mmCIF file of C-alpha atoms in Angstrom:
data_model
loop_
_atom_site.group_PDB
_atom_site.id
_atom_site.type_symbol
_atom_site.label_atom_id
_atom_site.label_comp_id
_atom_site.label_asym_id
_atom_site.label_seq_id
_atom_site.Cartn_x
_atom_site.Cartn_y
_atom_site.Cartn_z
ATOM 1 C CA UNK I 192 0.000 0.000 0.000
ATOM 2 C CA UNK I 193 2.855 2.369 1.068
ATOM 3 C CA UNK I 194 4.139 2.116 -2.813
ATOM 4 C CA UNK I 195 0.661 2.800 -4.287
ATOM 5 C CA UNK I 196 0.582 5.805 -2.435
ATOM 6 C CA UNK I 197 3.756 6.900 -3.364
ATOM 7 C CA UNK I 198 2.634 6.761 -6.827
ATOM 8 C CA UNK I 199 -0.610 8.394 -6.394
ATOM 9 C CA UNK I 200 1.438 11.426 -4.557
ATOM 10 C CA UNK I 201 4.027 11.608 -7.021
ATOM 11 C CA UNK I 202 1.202 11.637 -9.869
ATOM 12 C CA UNK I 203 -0.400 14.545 -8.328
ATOM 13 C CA UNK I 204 2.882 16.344 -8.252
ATOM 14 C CA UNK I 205 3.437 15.516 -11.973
ATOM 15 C CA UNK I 206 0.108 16.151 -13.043
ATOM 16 C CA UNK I 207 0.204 19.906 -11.533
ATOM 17 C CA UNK I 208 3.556 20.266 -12.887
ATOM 18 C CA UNK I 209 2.250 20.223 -16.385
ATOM 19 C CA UNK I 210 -0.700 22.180 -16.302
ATOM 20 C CA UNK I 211 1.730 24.540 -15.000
ATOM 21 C CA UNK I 212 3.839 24.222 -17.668
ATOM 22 C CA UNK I 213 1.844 23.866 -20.457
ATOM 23 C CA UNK I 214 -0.171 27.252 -18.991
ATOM 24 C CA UNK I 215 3.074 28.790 -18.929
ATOM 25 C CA UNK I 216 3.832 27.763 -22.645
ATOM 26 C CA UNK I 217 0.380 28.886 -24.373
ATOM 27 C CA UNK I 218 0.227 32.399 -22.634
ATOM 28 C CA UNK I 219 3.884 33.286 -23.114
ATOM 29 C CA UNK I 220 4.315 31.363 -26.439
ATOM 30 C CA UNK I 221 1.125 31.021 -27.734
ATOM 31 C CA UNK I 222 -1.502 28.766 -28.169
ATOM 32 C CA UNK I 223 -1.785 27.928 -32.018
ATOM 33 C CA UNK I 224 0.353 24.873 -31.506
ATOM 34 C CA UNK I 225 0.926 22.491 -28.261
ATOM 35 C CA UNK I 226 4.276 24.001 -27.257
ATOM 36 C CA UNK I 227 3.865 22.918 -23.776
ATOM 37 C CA UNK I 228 2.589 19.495 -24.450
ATOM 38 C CA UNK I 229 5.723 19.498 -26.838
ATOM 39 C CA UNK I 230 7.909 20.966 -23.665
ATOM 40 C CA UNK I 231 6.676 18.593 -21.354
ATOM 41 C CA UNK I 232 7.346 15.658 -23.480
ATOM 42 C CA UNK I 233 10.952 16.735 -23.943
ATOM 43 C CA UNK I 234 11.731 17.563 -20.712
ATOM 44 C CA UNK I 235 9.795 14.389 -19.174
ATOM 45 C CA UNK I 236 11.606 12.144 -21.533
ATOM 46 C CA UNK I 237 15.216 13.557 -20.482
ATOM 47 C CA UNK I 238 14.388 13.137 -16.530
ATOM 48 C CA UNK I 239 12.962 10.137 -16.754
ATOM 49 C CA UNK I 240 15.760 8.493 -18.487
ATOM 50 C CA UNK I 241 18.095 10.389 -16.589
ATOM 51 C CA UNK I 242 15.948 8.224 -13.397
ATOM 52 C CA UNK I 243 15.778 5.234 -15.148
ATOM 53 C CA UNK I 244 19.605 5.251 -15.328
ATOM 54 C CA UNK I 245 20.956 5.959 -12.458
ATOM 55 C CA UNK I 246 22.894 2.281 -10.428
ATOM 56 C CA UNK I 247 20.573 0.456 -7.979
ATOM 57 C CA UNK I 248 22.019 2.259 -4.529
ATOM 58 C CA UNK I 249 21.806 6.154 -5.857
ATOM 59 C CA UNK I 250 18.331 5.840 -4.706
ATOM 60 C CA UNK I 251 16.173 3.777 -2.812
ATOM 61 C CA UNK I 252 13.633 2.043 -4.753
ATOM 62 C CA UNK I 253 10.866 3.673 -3.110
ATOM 63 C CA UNK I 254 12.343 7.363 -4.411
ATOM 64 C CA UNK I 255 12.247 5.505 -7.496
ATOM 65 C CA UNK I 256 8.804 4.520 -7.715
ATOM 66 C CA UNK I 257 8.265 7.745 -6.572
ATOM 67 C CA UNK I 258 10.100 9.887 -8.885
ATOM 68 C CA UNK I 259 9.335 7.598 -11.872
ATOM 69 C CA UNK I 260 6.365 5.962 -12.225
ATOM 70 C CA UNK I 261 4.276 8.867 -9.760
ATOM 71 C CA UNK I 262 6.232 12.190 -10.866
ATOM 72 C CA UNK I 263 6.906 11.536 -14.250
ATOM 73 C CA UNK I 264 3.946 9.372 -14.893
ATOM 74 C CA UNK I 265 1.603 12.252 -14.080
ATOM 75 C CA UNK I 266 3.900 14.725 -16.129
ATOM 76 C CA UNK I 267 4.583 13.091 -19.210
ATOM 77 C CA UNK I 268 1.563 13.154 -21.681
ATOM 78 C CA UNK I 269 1.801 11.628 -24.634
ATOM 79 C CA UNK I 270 -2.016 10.898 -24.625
ATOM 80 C CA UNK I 271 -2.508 14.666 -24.930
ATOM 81 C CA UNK I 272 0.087 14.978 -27.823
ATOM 82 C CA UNK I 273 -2.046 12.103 -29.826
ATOM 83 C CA UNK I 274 -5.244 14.184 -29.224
ATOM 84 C CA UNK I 275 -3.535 17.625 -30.044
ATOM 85 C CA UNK I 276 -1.609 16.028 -33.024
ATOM 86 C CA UNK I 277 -5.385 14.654 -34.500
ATOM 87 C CA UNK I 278 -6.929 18.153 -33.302
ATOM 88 C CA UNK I 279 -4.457 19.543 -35.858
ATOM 89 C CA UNK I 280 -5.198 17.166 -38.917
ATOM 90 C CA UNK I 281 -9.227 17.706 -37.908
ATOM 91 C CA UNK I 282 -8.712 21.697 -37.998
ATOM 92 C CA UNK I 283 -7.165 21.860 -41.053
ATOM 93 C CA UNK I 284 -3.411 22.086 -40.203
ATOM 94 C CA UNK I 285 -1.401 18.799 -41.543
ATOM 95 C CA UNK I 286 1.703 20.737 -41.882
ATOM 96 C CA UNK I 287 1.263 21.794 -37.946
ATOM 97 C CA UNK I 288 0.375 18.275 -37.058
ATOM 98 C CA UNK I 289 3.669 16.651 -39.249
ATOM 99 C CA UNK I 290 5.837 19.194 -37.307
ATOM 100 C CA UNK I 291 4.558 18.140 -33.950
ATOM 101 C CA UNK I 292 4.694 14.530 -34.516
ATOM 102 C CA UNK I 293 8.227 15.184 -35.905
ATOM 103 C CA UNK I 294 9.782 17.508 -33.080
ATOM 104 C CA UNK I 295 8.215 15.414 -30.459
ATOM 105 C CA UNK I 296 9.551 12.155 -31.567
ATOM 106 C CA UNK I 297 13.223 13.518 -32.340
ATOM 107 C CA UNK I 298 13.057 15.551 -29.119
ATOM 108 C CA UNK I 299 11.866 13.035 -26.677
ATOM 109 C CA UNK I 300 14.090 10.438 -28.381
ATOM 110 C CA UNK I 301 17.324 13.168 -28.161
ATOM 111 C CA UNK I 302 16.154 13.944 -24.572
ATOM 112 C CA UNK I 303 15.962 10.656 -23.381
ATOM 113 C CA UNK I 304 19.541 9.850 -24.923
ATOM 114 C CA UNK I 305 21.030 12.790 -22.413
ATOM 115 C CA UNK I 306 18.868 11.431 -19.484
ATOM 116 C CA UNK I 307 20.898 8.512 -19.824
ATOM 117 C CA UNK I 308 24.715 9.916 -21.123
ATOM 118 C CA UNK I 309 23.778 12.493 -17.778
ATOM 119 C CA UNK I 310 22.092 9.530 -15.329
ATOM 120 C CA UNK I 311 25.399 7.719 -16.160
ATOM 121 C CA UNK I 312 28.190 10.177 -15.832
ATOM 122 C CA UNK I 313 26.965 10.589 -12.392
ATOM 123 C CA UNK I 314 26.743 7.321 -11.417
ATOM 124 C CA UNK I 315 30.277 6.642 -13.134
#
């Protein structure tokens, strides 16, 4: 029970952590295409590799379940980038869905790469 409910804590963290980023993103860099989906993607993919990574003994498991599966799984959205991504080919804007689809895949896939290079230079 005590690992479900780090999970469930950690989600809730996550989960406000990107509303508050991807509020941040459409009012400073607009809304006419999911930049903070997009920036939460990115950035989720990084720290979660960068988690994923580190040697058994950096952290417990518990801070792991906490940190991965609860923070990160309620801050990583990739069911909102498949809904904005279709939003964009319904409204009209295939070019604006292609680019999304692109960036997101070559940034979380780049991101994730560093998580690890930067998960494993600190562990040695």
């Amino acid at each position: 029970m005590t690992r479900l409910l780090l999970v469930c804590a950690g989600g809730a963290i996550g989960a406000g952590a990107r509303y508050l980023v991807s509020s941040w993103a459409a009012l400073q860099l607009g809304a006419d295409f999911p930049r903070g989906t997009l920036i939460v993607n990115v950035t989720g993919s990084f720290v979660l590799a960068f988690i994923v990574s580190l040697r058994p003994g950096i952290v417990s498991p518990d801070l792991r379940l906490f940190l991965g599966a609860g923070i990160m799984g309620g801050y990583t959205t990739y069911s909102s980038f498949n809904t904005e991504t279709l939003a964009l080919l319904e409204g009209g804007s295939p070019g604006l869905a292609a680019a999304n689809l692109a960036l997101t895949v070559a940034g979380c896939l780049a991101a994730g790469l560093a998580g690890f290079a930067a998960g494993r230079g600190l562990t040695g």
